[in-house]
Coordinates of C-alpha atoms and ligand atoms in Angstrom, one line a residue:
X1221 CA -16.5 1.4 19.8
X1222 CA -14.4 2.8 22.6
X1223 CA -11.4 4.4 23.7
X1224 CA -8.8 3.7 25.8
X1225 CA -5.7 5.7 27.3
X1226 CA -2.5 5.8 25.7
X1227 CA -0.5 6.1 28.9
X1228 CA -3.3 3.8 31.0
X1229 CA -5.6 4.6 33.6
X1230 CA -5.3 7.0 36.3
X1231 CA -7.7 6.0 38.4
X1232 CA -10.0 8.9 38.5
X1233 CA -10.9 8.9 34.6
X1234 CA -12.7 6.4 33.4
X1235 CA -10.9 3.5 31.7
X1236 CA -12.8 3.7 28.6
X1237 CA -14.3 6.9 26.5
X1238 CA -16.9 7.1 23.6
X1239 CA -16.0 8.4 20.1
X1240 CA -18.0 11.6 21.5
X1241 CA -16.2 12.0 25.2
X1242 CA -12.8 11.5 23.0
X1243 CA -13.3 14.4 20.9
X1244 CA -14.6 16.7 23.4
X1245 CA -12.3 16.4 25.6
X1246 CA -9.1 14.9 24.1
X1247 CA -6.6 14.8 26.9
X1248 CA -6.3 11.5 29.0
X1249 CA -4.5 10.0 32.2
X1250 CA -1.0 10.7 33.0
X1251 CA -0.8 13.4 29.6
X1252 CA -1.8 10.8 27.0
X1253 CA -4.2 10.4 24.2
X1254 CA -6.9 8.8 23.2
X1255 CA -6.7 5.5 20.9
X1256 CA -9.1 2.9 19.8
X1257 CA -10.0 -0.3 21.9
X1258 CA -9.8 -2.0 18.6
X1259 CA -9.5 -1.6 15.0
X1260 CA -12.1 -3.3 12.7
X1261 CA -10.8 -5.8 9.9
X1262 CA -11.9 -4.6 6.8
X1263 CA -9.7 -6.7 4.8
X1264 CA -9.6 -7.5 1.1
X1265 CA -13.2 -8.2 0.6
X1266 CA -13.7 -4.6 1.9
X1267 CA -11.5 -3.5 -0.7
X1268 CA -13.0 -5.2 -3.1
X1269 CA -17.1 -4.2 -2.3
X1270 CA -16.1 -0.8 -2.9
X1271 CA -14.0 -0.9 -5.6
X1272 CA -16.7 1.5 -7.6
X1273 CA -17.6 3.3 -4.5
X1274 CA -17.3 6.9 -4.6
X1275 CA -15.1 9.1 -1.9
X1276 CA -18.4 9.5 0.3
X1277 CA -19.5 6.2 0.3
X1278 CA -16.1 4.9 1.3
X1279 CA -15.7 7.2 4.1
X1280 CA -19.3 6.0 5.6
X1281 CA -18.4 2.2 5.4
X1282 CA -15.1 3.1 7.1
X1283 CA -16.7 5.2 9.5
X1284 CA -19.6 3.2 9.9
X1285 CA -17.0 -0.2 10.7
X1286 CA -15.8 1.8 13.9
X1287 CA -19.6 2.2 15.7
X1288 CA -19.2 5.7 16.2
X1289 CA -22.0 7.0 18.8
X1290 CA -22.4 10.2 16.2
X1291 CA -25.9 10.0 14.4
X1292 CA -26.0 9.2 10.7
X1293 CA -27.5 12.3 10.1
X1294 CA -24.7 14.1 11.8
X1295 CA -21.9 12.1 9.8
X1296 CA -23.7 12.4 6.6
X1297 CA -23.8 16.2 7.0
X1298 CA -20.3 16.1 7.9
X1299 CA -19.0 14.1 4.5
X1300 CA -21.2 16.5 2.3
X1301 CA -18.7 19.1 3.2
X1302 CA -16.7 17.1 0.7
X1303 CA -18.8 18.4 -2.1
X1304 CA -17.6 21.7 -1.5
X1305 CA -13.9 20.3 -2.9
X1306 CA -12.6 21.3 -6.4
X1307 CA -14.8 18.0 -8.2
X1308 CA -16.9 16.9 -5.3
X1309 CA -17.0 13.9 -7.0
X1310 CA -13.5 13.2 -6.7
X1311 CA -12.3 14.9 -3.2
X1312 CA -9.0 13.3 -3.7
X1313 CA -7.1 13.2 -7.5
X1314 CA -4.9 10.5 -7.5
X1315 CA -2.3 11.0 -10.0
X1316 CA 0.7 9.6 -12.2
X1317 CA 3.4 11.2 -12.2
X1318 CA 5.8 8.6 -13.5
X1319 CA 5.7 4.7 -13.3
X1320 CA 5.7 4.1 -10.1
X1321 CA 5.2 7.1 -8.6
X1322 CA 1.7 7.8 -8.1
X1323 CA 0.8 11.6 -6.1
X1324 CA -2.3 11.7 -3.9
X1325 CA -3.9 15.1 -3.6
X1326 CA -5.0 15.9 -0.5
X1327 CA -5.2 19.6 -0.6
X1328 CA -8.3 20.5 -3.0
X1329 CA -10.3 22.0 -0.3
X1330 CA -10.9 25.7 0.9
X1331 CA -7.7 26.4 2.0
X1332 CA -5.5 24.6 -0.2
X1333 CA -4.0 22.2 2.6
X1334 CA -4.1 18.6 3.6
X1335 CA -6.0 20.0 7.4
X1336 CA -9.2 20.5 5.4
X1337 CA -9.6 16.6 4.4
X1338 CA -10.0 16.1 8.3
X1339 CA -11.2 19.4 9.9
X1340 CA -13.9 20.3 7.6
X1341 CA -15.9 17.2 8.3
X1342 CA -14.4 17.4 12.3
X1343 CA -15.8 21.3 12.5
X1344 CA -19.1 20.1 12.0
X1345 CA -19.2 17.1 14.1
X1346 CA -17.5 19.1 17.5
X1347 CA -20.1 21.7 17.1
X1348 CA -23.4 19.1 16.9
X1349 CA -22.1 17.7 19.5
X1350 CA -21.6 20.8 21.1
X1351 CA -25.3 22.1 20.9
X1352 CA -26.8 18.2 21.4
X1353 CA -25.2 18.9 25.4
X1354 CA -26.2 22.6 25.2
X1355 CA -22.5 23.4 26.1
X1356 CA -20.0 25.4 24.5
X1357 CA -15.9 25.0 23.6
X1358 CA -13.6 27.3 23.2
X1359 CA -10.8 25.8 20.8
X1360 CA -7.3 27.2 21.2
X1361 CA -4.7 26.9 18.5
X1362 CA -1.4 27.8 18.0
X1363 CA -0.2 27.8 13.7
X1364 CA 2.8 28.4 12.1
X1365 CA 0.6 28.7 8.9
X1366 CA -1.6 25.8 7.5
X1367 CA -3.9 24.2 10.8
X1368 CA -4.5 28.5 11.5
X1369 CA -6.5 28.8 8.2
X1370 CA -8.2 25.2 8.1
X1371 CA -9.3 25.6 11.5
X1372 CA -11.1 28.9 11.5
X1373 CA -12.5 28.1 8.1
X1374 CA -14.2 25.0 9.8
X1375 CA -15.9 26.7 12.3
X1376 CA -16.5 29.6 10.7
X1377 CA -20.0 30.6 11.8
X1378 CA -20.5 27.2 13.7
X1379 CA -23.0 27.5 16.7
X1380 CA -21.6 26.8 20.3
X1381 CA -17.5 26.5 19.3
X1382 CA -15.3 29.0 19.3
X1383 CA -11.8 29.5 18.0
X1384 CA -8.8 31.9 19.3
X1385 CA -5.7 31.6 16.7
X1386 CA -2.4 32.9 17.7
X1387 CA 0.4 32.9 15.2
X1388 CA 3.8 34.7 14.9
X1389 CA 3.4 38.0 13.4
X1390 CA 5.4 37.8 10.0
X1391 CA 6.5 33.9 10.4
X1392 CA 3.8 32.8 7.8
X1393 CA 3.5 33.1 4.3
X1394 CA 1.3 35.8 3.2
X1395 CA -1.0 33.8 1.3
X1396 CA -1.3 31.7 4.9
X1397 CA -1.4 35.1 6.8
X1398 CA -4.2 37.0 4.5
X1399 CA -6.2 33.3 4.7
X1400 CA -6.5 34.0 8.5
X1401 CA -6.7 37.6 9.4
X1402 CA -9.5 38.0 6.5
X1403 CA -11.7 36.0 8.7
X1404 CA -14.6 37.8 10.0
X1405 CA -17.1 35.7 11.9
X1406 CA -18.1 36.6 15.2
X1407 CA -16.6 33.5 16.9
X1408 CA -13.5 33.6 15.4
X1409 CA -10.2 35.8 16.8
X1410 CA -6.9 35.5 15.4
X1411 CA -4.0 37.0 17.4
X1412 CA -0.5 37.6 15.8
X1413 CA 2.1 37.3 18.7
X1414 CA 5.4 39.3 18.6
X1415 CA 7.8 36.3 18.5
X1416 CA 8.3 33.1 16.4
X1417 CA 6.0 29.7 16.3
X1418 CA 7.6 28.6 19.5
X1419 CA 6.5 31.7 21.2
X1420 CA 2.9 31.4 19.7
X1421 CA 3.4 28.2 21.1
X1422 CA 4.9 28.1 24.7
X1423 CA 2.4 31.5 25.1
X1424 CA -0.5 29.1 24.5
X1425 CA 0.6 26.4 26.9
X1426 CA 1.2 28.9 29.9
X1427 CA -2.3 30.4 29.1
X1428 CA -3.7 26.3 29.1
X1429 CA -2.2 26.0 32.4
X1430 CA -2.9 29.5 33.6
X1431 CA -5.2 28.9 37.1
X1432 CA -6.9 32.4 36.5
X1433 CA -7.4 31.3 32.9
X1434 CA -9.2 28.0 33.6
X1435 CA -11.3 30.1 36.5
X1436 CA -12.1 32.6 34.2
X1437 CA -13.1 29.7 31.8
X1438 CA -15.6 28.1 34.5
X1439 CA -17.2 31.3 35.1
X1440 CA -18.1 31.4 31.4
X1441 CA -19.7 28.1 31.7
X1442 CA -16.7 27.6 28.3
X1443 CA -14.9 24.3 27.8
X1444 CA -11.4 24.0 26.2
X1445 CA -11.1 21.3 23.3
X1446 CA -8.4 21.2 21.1
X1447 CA -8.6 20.9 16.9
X1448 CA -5.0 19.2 16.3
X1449 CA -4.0 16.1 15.5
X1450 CA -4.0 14.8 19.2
X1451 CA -7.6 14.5 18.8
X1452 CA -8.9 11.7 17.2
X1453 CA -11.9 13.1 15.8
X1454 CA -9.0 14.2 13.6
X1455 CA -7.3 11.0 12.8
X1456 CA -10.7 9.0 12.0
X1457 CA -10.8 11.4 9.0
X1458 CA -7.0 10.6 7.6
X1459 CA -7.3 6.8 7.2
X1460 CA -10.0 7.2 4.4
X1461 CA -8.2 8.4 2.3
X1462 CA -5.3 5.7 2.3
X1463 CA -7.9 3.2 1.4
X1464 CA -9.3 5.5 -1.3
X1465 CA -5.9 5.9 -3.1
X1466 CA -4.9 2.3 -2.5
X1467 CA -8.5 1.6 -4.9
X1468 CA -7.6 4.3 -7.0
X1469 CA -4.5 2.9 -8.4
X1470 CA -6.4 -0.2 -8.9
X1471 CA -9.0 1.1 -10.7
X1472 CA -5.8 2.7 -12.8
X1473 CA -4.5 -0.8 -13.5
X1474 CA -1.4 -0.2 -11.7
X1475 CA -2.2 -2.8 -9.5
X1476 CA -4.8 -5.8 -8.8
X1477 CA -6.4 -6.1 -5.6
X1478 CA -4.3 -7.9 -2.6
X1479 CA -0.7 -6.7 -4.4
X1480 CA 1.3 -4.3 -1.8
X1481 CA 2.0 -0.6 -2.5
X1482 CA 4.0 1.9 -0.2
X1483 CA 2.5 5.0 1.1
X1484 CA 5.2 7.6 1.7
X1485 CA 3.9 10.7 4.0
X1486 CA 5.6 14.0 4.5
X1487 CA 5.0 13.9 8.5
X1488 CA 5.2 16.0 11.1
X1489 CA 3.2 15.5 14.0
X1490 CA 2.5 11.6 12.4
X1491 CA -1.5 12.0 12.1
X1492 CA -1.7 11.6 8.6
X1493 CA 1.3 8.8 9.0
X1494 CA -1.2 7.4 11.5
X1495 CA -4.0 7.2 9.2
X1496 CA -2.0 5.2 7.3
X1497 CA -0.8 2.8 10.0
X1498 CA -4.1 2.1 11.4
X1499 CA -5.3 1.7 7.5
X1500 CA -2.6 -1.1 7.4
X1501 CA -3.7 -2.3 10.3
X1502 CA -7.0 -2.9 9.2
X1503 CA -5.9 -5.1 6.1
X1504 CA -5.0 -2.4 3.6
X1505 CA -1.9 -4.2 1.7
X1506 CA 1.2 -2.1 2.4
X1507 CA 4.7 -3.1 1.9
X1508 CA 6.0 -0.3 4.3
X1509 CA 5.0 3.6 5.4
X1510 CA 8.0 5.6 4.5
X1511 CA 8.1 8.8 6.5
X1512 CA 9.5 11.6 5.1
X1513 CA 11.1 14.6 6.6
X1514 CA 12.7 17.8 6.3
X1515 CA 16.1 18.7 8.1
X1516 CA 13.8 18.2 11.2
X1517 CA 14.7 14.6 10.7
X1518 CA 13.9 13.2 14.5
X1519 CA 11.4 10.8 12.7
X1520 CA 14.5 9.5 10.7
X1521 CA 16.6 8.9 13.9
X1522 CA 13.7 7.3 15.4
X1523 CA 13.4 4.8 12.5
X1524 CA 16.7 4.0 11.9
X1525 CA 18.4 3.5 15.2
X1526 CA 15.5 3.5 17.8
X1527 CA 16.4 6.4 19.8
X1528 CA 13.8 9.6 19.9
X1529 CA 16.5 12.3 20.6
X1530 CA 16.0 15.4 20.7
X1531 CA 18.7 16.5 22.9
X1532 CA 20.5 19.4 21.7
X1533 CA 18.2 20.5 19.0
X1534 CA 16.1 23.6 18.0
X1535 CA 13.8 23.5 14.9
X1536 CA 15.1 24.5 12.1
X1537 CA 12.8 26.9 9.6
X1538 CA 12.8 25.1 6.5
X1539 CA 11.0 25.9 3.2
X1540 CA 8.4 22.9 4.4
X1541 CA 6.8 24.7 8.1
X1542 CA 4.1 22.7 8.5
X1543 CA 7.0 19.9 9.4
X1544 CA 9.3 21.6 11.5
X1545 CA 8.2 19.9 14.6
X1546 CA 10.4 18.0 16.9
X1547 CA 8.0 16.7 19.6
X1548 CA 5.9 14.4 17.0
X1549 CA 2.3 13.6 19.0
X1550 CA 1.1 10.6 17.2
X1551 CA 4.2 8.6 17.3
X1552 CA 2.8 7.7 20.8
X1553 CA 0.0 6.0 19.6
X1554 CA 1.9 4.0 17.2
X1555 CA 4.1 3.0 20.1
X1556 CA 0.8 2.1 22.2
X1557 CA 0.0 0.2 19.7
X1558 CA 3.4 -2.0 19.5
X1559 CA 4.4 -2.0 23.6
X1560 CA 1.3 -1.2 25.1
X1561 CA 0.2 1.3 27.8
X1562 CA 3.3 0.4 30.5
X1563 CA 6.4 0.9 28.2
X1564 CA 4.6 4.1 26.2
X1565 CA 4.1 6.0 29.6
X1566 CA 7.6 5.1 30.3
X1567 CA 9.0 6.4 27.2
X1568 CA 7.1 9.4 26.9
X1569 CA 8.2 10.0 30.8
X1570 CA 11.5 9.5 29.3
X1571 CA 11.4 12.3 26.5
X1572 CA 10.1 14.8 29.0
X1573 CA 12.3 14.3 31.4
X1574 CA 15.7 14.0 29.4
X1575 CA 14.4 15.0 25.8
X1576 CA 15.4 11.5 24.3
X1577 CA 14.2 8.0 24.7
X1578 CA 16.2 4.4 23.4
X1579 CA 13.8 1.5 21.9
X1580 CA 15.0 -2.1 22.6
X1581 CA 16.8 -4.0 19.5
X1582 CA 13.6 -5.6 19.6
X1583 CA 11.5 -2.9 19.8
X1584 CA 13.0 -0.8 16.3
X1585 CA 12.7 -4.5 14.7
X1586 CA 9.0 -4.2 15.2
X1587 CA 9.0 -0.5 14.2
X1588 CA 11.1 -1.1 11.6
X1589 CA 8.7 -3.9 10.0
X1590 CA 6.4 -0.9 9.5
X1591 CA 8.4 2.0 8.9
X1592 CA 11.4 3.1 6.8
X1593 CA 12.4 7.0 7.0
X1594 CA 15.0 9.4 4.9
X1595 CA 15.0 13.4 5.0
X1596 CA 15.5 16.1 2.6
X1597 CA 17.1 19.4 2.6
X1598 CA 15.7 22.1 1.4
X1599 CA 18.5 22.5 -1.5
X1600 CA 17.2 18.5 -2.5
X1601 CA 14.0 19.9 -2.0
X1602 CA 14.1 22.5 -4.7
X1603 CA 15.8 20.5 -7.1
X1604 CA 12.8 17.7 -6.7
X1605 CA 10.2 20.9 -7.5
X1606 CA 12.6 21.6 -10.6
X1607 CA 12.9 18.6 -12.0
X1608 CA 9.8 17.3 -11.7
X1609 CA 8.2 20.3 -13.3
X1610 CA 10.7 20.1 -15.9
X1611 CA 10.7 16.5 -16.7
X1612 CA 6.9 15.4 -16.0
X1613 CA 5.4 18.4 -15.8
X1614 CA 4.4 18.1 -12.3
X1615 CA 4.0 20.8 -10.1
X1616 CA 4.4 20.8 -6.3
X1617 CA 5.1 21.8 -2.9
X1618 CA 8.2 22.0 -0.9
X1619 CA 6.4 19.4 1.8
X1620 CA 5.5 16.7 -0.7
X1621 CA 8.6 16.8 -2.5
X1622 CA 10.4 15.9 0.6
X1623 CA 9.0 12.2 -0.5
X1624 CA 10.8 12.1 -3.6
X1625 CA 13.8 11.2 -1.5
X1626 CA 12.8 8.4 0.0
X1627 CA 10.7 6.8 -2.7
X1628 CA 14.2 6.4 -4.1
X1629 CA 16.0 5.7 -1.0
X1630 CA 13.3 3.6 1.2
X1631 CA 12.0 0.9 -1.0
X1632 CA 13.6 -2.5 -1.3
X1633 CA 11.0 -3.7 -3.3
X1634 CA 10.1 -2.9 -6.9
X1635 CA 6.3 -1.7 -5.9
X1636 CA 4.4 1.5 -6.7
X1637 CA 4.4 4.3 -4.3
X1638 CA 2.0 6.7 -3.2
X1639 CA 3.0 10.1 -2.5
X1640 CA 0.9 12.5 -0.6
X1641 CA 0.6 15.8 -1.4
X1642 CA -0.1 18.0 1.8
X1643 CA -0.1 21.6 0.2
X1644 CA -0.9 23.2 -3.3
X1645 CA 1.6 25.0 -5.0
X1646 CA -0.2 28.7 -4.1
X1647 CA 0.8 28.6 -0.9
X1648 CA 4.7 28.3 -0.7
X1649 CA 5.1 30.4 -4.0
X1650 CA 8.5 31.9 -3.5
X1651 CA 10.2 28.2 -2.8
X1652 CA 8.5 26.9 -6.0
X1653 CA 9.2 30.1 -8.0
X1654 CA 12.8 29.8 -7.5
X1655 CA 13.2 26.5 -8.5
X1656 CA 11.5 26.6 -11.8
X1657 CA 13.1 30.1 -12.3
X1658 CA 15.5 31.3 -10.5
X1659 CA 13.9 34.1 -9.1
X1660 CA 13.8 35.5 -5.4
X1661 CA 10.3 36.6 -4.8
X1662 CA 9.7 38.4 -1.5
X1663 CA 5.5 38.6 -2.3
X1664 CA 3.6 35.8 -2.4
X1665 CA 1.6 37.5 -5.2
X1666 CA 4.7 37.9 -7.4
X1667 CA 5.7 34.3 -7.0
X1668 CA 1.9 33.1 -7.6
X1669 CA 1.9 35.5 -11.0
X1670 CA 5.5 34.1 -11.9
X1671 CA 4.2 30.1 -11.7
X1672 CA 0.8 30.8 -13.1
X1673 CA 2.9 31.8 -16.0
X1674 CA 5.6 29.2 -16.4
X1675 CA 3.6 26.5 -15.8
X1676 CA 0.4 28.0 -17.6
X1677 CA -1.9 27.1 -14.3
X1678 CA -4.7 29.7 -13.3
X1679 CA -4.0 30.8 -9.5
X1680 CA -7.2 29.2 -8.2
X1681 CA -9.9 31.3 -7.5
X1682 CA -10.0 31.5 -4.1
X1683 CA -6.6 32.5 -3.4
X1684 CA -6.8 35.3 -6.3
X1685 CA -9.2 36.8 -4.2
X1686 CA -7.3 36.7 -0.7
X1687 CA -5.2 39.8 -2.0
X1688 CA -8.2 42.4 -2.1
X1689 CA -10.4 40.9 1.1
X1690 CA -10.4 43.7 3.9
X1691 CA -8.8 42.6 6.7
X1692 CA -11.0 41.6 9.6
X1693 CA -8.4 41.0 12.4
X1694 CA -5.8 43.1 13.2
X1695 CA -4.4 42.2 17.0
X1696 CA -1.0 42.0 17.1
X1697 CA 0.3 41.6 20.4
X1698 CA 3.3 40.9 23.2
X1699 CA 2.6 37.3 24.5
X1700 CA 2.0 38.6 27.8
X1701 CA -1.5 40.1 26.8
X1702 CA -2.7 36.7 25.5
X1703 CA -5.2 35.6 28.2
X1704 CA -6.4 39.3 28.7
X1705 CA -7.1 39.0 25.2
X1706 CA -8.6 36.4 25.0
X1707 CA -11.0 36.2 28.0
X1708 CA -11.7 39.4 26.4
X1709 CA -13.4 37.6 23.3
X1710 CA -15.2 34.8 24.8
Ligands
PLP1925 C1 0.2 19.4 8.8 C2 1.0 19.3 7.5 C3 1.9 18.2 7.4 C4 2.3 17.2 8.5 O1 1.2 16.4 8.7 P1 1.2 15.5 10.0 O2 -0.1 14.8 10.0 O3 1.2 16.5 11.2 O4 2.4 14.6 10.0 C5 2.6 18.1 6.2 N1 2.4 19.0 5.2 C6 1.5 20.0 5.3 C7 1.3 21.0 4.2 C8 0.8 20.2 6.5 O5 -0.1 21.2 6.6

């Protein structure tokens, strides 16, 4: 299968990519992104040929439906890194909280967070690629705590990639902070900036469109790729699992195959909202995809009334990071999707220009067919944690409780949700601490000792042992030694 441009055709690219081409480089005409040609129909006899099927042989029928030009081999190497999850044979617990309310855990890999389900597989598959051309990437992120740590774990090591990680210097947890700087491969550097995640940020895309930079680049025969969700070698990864936990409830008896669930997804920059649409898209049944936010609650806007606005507004630090985000990348390729390559390159024009775009009455009834949205603050937030604990003994994190809201809110239907859960509870300790105690932990490790105890959970293993690793990197710097800094490294 092929790719095509979200914005359309320049004229000087071509007008259609491989899966391979995508990845690599993941930018296309006129500042859009790459989507597929066309989805394939799975449909309910799909659903029902793999009703037994484990995680792994899921994911390859999925994968294998889209023609991907990646060898089996490659692919299969790739999935195995699923074995390396808490059960490798089941990657992703689906579980009961209370009737209807069903949690999907997506965060049982190395570093506790929902990035590893798609960038462990997407690590390996960049860097074959990578040594099959005999060409090398240099892959630049920018973290305010949870794609830092899943990306360097990923290509940790890997041949032919490597990774430069800023992040703001004391604007992550510490579990999040200690997960990166105790990194010590050879083609990994991690960079704390003086500043906050927007300086991390803006300082990475002045160094992206630095002329001496992309010179400097050249001359090192390096490539730039980039490891978020922009890239779909991400996204092919985060529709897996929404088939997978639709089949899991079955296989509960919560449902019969064919009868509609909602999936309700704490979103930020949409990729694992995505997953979900293009899921649906491909015959999954889903009554509606509920987005969830924090107080960073463009999405909700968006959904509601049809206007994208983010005129006005700085992000707000919330007890849920990973979703304070304003500029939301894969909403673009839903709107692709639904008004094609003309109106999307006019909207997206739009929100650069003025920072706000309007949909047409008609427009938000198509999006709204889909979607339904609601927000909650952090005080909701920690109540959810509290309660839930107290009355179901459920723990979780501050970003999957933000869905507790709107499974109450969005649905209009009696049907089962599915929750996903982004984070484990290890690594926004303090937030969850408080609510089930009161306390006001400054130290991750406090916090962590605090819940192991109330809720009688072991802190798992590996981040027990973050607190004595020696610390590998150590740059801290002003943003205006970035590029030195890194050209330095590569
Ligand atoms: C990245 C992340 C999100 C947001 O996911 P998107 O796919 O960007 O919408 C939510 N929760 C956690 C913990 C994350 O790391």
């Amino acid at each position: 299968m092929n790719f095509i441009e979200t914005r359309g055709n320049d004229g000087r690219r071509p007008s259609s990519v491989s899966f391979s081409q995508a990845i690599l480089g993941p930018m296309s005409s006129f500042g859009g992104i790459y989507v597929p040609e066309a989805l394939p129909a799975l449909g309910v006899s799909f659903l029902r040929a793999h009703l037994d099927s484990d995680y792994k042989t899921l994911a390859r029928a999925v994968l294998a439906a889209f023609e991907l030009d990646i060898d089996q081999a490659v692919i299969d190497r790739a999935l195995d890194l699923y074995d390396g999850f808490d059960d490798p044979a089941h990657p992703v617990p689906v579980v009961r909280v209370r009737d209807d309310l069903f949690v999907a855990e997506l965060y049982h890999g190395p570093t506790r967070a929902f990035k590893d389900m798609a960038l462990q597989p997407f690590g390996l598959i960049l860097s074959s690629l990578a040594q099959e051309r005999d060409e090398h990437y240099l892959i630049l992120a920018a973290t305010s705590g949870d794609t830092g740590p899943a990306t360097l774990e990923t290509f940790k090591g890997r041949a032919n990639v490597k990774v430069a990680c800023l992040y703001p210097d004391g604007g992550t947890s510490d579990v999040q902070r200690l997960q990166m700087v105790t990194e010590d491969a050879a083609n990994l550097k991690v960079i704390g900036i003086h500043g906050d995640f927007d300086d991390a940020q803006s300082a990475l895309k002045s160094l992206l469109s630095s002329d001496s930079f992309q010179a400097a680049l050249r001359e090192r025969h390096t490539h730039l790729s980039a490891a978020n969700s922009v890239n779909f070698g991400r996204i092919i990864f985060q529709q897996i699992y929404h088939i997978h936990s639709y089949l899991e409830l079955v296989r509960q008896g919560a449902i019969a195959i064919g009868d509609k669930v909602y999936l309700n997804v704490p979103s930020g920059n949409f990729g694992n909202a995505l997953g979900g649409y293009y899921a649906m898209k491909m015959g999954l049944p889903v009554e509606k995809i509920l987005i969830s936010s924090n107080s960073n609650n463009v999405l909700t806007g968006l959904i509601r009334t049809g206007v994208y606005d983010m005129r006005g507004r700085k992000v707000i630090a919330t007890s849920s990071p990973a979703m304070d985000i304003l500029k939301s990348s894969n909403v673009e390729r839903v709107l692709f999707d639904l008004f094609g390559a003309q109106r999307t390159r006019e909207l997206m024009a739009e929100l650069d220009e003025n920072r706000v775009y309007r949909l047409t009455g008609e427009e938000l009834a198509s999006l709204q067919a889909v979607f339904a949205a609601d927000y909650a603050e952090d005080a909701e937030v920690e109540v959810y944690i509290g309660e839930t604990f107290r009355n179901h003994g459920y723990l979780m994190d501050p970003h999957t409780a933000t869905c507790f809201k709107a499974h109450v809110s969005c649905r209009d239907k009696p049907l089962p949700g599915i929750l996903y859960s982004t984070a484990e509870w290890t690594k926004f300790s303090p937030t969850i601490a408080h609510a089930l105690t009161g306390e006001t932990d400054s130290q991750d490790i406090d916090a962590l000792k605090s819940i192991s105890a109330a809720a009688n959970t072991p802190i798992p293993p590996m981040i027990e042992a973050l607190f004595d690793r020696p610390v590998a990197q150590s740059t801290v710097i002003d943003k205006q030694d970035i590029e030195r800094e890194v050209l330095a490294f590569i």
